[in-house]
Coordinates of N, CA and C and ligand atoms in Angstrom, one line a residue:
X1 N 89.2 27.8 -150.2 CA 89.6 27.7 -151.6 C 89.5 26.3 -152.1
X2 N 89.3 25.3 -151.1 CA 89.5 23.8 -151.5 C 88.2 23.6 -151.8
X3 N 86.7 24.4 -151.8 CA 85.5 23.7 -152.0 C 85.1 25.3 -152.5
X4 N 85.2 25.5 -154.0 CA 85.0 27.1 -154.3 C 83.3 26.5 -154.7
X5 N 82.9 25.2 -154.7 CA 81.3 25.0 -155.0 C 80.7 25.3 -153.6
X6 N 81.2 26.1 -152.9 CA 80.3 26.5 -151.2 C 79.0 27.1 -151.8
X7 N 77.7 26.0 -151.5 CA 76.8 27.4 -151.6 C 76.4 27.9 -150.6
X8 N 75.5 29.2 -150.7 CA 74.5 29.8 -149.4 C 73.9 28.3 -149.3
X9 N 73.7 27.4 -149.3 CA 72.2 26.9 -148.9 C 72.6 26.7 -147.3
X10 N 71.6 26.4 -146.2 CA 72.1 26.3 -145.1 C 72.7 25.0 -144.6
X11 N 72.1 23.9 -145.6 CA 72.8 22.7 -145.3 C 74.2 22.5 -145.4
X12 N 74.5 23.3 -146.8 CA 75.7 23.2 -146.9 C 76.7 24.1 -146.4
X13 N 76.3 25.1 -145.8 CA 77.5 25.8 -144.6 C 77.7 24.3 -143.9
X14 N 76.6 24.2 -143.1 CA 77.2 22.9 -142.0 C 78.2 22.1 -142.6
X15 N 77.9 21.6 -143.4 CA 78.5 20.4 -144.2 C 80.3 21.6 -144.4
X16 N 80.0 22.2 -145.0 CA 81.8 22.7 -145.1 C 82.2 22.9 -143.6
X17 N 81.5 23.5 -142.8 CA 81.8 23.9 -141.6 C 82.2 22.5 -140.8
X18 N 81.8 21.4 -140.8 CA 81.9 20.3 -140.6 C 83.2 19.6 -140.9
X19 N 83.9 20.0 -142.1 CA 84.8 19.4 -143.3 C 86.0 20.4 -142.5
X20 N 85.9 21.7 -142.3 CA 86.8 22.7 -141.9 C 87.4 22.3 -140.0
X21 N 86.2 21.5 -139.3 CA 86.4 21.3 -137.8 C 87.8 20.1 -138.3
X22 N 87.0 19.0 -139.0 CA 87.6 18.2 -139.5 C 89.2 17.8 -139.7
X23 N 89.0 18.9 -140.8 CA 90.6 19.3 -141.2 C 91.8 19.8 -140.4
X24 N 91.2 21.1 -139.5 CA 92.1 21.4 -138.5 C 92.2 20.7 -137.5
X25 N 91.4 19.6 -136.9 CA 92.0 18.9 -135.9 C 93.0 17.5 -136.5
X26 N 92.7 17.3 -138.2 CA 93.6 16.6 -138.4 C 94.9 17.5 -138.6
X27 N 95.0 18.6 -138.8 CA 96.2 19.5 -138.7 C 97.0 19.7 -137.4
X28 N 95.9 19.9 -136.5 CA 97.0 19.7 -134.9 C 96.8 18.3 -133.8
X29 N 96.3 17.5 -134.3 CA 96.3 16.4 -134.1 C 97.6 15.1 -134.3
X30 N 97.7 15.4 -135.2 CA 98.5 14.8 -136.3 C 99.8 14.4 -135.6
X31 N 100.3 13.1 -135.3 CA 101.7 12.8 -135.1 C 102.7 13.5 -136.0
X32 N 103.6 13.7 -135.5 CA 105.4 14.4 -136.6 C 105.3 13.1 -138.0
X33 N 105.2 12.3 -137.7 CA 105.2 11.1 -138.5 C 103.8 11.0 -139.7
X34 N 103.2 12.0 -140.1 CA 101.6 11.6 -140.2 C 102.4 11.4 -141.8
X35 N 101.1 10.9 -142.3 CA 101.2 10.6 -143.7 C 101.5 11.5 -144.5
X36 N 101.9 12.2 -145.8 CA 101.8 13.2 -147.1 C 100.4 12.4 -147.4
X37 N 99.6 13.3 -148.1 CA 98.3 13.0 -148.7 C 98.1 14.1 -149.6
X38 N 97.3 13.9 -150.4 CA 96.4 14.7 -151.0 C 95.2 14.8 -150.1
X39 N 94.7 16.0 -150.2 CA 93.0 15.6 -149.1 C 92.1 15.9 -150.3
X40 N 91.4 15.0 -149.9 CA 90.2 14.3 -150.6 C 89.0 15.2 -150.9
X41 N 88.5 15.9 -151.4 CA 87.6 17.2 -152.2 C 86.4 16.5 -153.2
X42 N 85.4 17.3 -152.5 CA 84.2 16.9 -153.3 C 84.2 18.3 -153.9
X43 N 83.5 18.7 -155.3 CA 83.8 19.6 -156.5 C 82.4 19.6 -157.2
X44 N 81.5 20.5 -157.8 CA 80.4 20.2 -158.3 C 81.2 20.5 -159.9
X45 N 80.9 19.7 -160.8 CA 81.3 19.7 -162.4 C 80.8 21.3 -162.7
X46 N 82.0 21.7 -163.5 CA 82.5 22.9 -164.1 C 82.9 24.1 -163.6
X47 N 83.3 23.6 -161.5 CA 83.5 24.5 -160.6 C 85.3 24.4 -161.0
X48 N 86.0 25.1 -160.4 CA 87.4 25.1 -160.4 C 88.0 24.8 -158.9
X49 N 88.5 23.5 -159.0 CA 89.2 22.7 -157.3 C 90.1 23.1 -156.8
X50 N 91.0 23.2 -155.9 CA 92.1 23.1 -155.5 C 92.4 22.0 -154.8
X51 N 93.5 21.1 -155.3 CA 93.5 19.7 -154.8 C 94.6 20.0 -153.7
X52 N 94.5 20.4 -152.4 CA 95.7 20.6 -151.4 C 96.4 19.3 -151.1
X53 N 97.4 19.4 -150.3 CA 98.4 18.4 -150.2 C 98.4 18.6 -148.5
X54 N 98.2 17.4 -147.5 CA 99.0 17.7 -146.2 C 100.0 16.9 -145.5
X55 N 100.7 17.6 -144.4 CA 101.7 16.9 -144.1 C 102.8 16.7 -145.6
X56 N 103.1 18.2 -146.0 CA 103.8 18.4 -147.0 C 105.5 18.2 -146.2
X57 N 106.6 17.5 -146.8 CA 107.6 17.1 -146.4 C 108.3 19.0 -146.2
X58 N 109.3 19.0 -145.5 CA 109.8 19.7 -146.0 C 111.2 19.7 -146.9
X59 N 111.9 20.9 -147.9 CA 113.1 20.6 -148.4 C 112.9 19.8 -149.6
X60 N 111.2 19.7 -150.3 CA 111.1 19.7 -151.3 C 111.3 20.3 -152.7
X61 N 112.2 19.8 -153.7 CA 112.7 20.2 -155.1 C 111.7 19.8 -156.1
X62 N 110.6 19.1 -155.6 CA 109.7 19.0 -156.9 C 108.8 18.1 -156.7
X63 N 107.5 18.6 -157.2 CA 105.9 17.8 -157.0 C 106.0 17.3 -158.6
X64 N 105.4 16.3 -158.6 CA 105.1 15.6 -160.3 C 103.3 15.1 -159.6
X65 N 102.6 15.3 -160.1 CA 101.0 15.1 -160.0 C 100.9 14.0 -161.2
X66 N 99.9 13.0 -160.6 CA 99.6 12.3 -161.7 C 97.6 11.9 -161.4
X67 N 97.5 11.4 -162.4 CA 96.1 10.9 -162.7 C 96.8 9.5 -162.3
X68 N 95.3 8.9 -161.4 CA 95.2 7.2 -161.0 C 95.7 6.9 -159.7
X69 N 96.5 6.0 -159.4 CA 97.1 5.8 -158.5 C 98.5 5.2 -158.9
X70 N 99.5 5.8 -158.4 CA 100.8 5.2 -158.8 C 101.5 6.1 -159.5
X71 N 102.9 6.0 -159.5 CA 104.0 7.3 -160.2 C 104.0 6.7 -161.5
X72 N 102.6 6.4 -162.5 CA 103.0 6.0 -164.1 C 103.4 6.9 -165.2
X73 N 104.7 7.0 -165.8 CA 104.8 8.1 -166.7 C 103.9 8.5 -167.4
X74 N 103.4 7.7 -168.0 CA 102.4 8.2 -168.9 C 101.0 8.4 -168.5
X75 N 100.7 8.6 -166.6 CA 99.6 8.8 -166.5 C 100.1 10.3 -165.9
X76 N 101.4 10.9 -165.9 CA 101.5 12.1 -165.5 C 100.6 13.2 -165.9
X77 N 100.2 14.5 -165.2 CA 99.8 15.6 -165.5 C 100.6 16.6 -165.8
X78 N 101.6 16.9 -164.4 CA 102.8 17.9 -164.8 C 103.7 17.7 -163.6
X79 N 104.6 18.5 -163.6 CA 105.6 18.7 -162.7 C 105.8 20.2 -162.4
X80 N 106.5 20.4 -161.0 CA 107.0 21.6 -160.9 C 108.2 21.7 -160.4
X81 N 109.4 22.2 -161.0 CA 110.7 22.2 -159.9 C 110.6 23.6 -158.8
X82 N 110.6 23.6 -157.8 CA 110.6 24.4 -156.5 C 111.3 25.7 -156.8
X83 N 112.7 25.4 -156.8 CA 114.0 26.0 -157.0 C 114.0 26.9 -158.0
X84 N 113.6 26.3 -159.2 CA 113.7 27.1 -160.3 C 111.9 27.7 -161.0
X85 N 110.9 27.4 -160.2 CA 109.7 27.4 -160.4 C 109.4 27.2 -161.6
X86 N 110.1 26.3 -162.4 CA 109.6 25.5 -163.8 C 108.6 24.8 -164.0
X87 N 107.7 25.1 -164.8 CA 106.6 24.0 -164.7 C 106.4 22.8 -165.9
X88 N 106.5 21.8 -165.8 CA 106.9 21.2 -167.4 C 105.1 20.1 -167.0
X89 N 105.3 19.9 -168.5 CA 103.4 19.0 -168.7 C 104.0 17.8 -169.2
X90 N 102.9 16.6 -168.3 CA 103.2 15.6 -168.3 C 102.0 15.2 -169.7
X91 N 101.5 13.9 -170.3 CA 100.9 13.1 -171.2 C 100.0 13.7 -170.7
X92 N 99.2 13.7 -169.3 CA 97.3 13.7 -169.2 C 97.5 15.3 -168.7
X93 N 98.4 15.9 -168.9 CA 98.1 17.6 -169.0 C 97.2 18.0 -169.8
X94 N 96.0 19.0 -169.5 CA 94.7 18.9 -170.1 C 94.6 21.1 -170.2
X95 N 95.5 21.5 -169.8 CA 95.6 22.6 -170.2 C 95.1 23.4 -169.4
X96 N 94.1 22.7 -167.8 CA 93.5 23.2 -166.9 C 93.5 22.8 -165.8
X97 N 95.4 22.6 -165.7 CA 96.0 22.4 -164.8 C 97.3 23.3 -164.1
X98 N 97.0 23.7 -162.9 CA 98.3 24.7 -162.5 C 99.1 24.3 -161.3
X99 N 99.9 23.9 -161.1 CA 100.6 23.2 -160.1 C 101.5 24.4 -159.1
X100 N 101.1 24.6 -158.4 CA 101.7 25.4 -157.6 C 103.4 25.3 -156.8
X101 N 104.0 26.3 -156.5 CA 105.5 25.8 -156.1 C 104.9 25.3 -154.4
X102 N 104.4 25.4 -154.3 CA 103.8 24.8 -152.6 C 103.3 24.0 -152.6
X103 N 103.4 23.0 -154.1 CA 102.5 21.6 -154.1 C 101.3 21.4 -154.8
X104 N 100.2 22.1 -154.1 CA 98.7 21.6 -154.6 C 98.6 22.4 -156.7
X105 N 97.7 21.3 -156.7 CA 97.2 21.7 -158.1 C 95.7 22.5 -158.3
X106 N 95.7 23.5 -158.9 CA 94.2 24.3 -158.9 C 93.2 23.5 -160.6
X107 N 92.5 23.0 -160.0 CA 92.1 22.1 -161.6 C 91.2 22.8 -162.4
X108 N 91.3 23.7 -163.2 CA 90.0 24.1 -163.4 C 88.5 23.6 -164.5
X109 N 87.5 24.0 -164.6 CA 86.4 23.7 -165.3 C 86.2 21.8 -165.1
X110 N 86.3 21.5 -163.6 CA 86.0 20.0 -163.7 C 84.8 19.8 -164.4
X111 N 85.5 18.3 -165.0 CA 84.3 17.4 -165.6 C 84.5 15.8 -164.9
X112 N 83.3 15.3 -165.2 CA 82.9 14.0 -164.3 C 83.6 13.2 -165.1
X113 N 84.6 13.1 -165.9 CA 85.9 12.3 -166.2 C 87.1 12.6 -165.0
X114 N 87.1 13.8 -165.0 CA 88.2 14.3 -164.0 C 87.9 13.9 -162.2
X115 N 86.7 12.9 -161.7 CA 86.3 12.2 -160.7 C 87.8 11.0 -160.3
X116 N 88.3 11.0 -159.2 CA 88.8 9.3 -159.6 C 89.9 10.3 -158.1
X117 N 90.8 8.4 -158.1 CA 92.2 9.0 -157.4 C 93.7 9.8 -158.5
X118 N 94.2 10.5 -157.3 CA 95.4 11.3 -158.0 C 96.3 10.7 -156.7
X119 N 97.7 11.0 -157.6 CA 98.7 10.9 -157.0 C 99.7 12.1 -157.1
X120 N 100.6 12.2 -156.1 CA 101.3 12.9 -155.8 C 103.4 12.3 -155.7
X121 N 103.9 13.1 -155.9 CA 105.5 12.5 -155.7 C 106.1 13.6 -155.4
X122 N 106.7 13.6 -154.6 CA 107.7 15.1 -153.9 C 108.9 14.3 -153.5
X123 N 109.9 15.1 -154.3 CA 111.1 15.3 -154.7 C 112.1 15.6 -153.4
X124 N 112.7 15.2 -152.0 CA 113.1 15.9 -151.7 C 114.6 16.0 -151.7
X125 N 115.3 16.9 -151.0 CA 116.6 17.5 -151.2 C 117.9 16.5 -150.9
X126 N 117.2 15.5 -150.2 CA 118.5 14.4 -150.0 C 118.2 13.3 -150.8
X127 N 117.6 13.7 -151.8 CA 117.2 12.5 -153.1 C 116.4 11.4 -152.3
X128 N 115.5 11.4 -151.4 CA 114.9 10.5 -151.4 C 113.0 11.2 -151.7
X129 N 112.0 10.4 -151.8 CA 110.9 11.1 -151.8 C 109.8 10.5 -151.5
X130 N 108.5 11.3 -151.1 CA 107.3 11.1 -150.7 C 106.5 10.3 -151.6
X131 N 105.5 9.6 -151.6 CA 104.2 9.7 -152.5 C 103.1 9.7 -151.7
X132 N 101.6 10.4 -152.2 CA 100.4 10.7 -151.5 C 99.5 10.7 -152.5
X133 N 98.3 10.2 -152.0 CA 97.3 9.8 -153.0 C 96.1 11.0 -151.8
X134 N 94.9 11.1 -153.2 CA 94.0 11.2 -152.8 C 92.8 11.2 -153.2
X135 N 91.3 11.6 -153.5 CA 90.4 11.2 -154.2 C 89.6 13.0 -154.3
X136 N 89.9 13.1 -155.9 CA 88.4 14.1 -156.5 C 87.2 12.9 -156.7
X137 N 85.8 14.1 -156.2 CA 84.7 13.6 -155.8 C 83.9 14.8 -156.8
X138 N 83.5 13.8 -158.0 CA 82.6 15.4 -158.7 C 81.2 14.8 -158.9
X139 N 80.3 16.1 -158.9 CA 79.0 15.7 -158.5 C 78.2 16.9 -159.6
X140 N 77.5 16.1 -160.2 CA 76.2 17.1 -161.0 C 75.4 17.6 -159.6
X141 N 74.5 19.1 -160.0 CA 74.0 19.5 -158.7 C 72.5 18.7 -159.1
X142 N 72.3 18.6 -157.9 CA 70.8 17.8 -158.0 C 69.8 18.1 -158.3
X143 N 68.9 17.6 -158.8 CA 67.7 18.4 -159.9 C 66.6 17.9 -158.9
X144 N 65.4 19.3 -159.2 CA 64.7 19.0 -158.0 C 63.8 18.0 -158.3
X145 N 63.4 16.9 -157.1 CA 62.9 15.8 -157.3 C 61.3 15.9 -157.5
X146 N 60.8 15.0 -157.9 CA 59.4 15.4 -158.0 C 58.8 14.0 -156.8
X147 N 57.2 14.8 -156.0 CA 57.2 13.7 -155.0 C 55.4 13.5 -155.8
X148 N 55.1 12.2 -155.4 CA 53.8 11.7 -156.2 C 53.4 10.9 -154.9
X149 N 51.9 10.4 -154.5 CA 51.1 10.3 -153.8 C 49.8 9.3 -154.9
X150 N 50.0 8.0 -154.4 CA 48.9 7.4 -155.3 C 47.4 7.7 -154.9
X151 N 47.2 8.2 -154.0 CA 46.1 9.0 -154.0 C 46.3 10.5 -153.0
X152 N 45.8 11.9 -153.5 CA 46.0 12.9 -152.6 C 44.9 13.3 -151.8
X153 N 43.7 12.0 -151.8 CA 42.8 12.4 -150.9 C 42.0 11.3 -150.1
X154 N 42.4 11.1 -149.3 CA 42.3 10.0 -148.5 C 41.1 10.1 -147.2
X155 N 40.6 8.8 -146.9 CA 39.6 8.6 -145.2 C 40.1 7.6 -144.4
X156 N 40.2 9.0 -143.0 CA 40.7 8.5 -141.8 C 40.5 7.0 -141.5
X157 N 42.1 6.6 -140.7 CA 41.4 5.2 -140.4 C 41.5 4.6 -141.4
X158 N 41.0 5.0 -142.7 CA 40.5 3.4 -143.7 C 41.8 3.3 -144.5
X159 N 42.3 4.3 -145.2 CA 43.1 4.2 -146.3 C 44.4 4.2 -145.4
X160 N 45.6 4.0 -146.6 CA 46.9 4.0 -146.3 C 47.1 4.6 -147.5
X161 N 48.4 5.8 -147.7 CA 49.0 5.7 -149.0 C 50.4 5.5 -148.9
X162 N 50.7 6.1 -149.6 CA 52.3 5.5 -150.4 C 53.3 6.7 -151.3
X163 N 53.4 7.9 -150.4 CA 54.0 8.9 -151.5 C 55.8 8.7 -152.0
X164 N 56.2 8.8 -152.9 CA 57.3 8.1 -153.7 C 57.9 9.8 -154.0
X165 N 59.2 9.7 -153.5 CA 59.8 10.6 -154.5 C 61.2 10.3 -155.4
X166 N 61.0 11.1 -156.4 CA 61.6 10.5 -157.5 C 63.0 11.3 -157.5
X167 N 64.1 10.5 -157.8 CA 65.5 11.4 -157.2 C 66.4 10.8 -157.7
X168 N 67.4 10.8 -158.1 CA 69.0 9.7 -158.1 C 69.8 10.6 -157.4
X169 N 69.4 11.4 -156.6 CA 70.4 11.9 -155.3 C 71.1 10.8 -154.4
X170 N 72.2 11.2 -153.8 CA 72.4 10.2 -152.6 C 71.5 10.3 -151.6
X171 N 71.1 10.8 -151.1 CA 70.4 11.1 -149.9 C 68.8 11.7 -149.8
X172 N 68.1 11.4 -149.6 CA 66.8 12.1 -149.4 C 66.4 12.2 -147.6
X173 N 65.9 12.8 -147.7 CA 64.8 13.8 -146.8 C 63.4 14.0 -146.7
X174 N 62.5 13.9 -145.9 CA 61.3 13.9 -145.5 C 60.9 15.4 -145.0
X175 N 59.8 16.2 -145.6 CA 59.4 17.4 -144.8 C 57.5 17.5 -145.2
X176 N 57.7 17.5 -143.6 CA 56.0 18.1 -143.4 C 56.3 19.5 -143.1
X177 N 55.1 20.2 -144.0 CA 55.2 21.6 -143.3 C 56.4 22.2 -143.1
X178 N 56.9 22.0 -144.0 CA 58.9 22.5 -143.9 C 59.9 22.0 -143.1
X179 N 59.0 21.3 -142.0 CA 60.1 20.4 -141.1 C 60.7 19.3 -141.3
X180 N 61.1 18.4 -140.5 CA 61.6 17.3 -140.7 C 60.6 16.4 -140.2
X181 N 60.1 15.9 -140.9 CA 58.7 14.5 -140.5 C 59.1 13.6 -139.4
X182 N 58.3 13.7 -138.6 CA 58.7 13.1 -137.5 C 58.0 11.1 -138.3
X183 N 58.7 10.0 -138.2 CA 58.2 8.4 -138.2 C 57.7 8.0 -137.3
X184 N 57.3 7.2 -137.2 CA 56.1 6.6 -136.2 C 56.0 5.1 -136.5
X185 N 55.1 4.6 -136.1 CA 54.8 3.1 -136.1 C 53.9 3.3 -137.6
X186 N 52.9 4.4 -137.8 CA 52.5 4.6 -139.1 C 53.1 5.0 -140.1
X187 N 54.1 5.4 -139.9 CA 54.7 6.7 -141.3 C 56.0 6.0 -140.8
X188 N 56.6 5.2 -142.2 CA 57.5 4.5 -142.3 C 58.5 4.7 -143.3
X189 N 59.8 4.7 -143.7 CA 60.0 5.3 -144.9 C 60.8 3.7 -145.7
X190 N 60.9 3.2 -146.6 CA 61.2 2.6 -147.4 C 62.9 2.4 -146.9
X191 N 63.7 1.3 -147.6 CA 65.1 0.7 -147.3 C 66.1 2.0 -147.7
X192 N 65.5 2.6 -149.2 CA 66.2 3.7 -150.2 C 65.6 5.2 -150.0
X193 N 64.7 5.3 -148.9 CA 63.9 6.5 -148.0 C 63.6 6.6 -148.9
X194 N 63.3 6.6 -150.2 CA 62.6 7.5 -151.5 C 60.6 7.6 -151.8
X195 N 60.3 6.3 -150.3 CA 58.9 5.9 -150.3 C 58.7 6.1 -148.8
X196 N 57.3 7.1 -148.9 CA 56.9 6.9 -147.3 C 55.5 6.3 -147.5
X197 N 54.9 5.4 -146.6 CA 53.8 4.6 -146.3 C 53.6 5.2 -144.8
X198 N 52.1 5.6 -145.3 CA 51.3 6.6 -143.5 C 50.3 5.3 -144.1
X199 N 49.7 4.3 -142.7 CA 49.2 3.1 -142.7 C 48.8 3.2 -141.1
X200 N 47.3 3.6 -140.7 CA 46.8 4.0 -142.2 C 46.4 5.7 -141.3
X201 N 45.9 6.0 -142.5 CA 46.0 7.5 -141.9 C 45.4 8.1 -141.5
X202 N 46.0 9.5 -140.6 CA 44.7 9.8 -140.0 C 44.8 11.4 -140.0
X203 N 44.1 11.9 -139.2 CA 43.4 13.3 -139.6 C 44.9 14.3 -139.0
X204 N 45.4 14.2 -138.9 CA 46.5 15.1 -138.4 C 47.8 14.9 -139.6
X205 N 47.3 14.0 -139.9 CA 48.6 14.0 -141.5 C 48.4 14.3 -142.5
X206 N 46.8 15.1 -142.0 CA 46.6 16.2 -143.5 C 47.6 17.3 -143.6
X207 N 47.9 17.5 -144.7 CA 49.0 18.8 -144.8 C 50.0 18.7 -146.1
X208 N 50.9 19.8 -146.2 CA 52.0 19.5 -147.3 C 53.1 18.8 -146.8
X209 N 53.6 17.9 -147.5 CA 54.7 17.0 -148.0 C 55.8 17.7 -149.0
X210 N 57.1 17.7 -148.5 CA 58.3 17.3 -149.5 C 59.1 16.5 -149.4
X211 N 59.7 16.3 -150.0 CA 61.0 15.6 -150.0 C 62.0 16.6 -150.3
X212 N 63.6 16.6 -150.0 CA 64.7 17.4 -150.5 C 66.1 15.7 -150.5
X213 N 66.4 16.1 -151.8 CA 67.5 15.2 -152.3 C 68.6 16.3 -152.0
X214 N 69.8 15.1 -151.9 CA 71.1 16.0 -151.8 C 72.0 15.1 -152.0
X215 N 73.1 15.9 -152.3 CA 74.7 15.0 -152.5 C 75.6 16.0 -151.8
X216 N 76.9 15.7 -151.6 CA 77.7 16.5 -150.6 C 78.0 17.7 -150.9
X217 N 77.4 18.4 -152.2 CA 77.6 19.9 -153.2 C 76.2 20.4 -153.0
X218 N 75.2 19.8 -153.5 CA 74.1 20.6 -153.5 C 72.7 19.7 -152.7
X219 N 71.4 20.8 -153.1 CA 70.5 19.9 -152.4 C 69.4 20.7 -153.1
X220 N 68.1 19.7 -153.1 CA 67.3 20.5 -153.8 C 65.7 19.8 -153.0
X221 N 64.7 21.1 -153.0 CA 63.5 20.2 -152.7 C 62.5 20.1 -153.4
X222 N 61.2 19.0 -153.6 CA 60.4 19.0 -154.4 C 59.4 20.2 -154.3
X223 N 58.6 20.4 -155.3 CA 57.3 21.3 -154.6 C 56.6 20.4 -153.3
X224 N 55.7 21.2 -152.9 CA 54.8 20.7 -151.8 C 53.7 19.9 -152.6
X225 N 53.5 18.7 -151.9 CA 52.1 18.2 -152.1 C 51.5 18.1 -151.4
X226 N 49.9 18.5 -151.5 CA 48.6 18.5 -150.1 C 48.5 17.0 -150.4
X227 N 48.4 16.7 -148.8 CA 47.2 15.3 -148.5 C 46.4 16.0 -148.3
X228 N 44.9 15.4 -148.3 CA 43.8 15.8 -148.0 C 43.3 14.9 -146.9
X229 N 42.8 14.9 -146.0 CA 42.2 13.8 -145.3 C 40.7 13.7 -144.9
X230 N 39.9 12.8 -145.2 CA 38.5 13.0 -145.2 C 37.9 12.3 -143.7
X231 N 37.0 12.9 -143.4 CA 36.0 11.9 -142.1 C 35.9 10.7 -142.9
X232 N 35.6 9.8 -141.6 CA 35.2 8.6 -141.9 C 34.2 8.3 -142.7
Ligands
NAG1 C1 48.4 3.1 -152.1 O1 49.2 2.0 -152.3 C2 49.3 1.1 -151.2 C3 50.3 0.1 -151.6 O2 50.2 -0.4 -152.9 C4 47.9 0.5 -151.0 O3 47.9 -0.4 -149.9 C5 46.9 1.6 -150.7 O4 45.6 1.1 -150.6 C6 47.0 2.7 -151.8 N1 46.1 3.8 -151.4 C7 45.2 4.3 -152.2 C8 44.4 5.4 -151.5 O5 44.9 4.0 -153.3

């Protein structure tokens, strides 16, 4: 429920599957003593989050959620009393917020304003109380990149090119032939991987090229480009 932007793609099973090993070893790992937190959620804009809480105290009378970092009144969202399951709205209550009597808040239709740290305050029964911070992560899904080649038909040996793909993803990816491009002493990829240079080239790196961009929500790949490679 904490990442309802799961897609089928296969990268991103791993990636949640990865996030889920994660979480449960910090669940039984965890000293008696471990921190309260909010855990930290990546969200793709206009999915609906659930911002969980761990290492929730027990004998809590009331969560108060805020926007930022810090218990500021006026950056409150809402409150909940436990006991009486009251829900009352703080200043930055946005109408697409539901605070649950077990803590977490379900945020719905995020927007890339709604990115940042939150805070948390729990109330407990011998009047003293918690605070826990943690970080929404929202992300536009990534648009497929386009890959360009200053020339797509090259002779062995002589030439070098230079194929560029165009992206503001975090991450990029290299694929020959649908694989993962093996680098070499020839085929090098640039500081920001977004440029590969084959220097110089030869007859076995004829074939299709992509690139695939991604960020921790989505991933996308270019179409294929042919090199061509000519005899000497
Ligand atoms: C592609 O660009 C690189 C770097 O600017 C240059 O060295 C190379 O000769 C170019 N290749 C072709 C086939 O134009």
């Amino acid at each position: 429920m904490g990442s309802p932007s799961v897609s089928t793609h296969r990268g991103l099973v791993h990636w949640q599957g990865l996030l889920l090993v994660v979480s449960l070893l910090n669940f039984w790992c965890l000293p008696a003593t471990a921190q309260f937190a909010i855990v930290s959620t990546n969200v793709a804009e206009g999915k609906d989050v659930l911002l969980r809480l761990r290492n929730t105290p027990p004998d809590v009378i009331s969560f108060l959620w805020y926007r930022g970092e810090g218990a500021k009144s006026n950056r409150k969202i809402a409150s909940v009393s436990v006991p009486l399951r009251a829900f009352a709205k703080g200043p930055l209550y946005t109408g697409r917020e539901i605070i649950y009597t077990q803590g977490p808040v379900l945020l719905k239709e995020v927007t890339m304003e709604d990115a940042g740290i939150y805070t948390v305050v729990a109330h407990l029964r011998n009047s003293k109380k918690e605070i826990g911070f943690g970080w929404l992560n929202v992300y536009q899904p990534v648009r497929r990149p386009t890959l360009q080649a200053n020339s797509t038909t090259v002779t062995e040996n002589k030439d070098s090119v230079v194929l560029t793909c165009n992206t503001n993803a975090v991450s990029t990816e290299w694929l020959f032939y649908g694989m993962n491009l093996q680098l070499s002493e020839r085929k090098k990829l640039s500081e920001d991987r977004r440029s590969l240079t084959i220097d110089p080239v030869k007859r076995e790196d004829a074939g299709y090229y992509q690139c695939e961009a991604s960020n921790p929500i989505s991933s996308a790949e270019s179409w294929p480009l042919e090199l061509h490679v000519q005899h000497e």
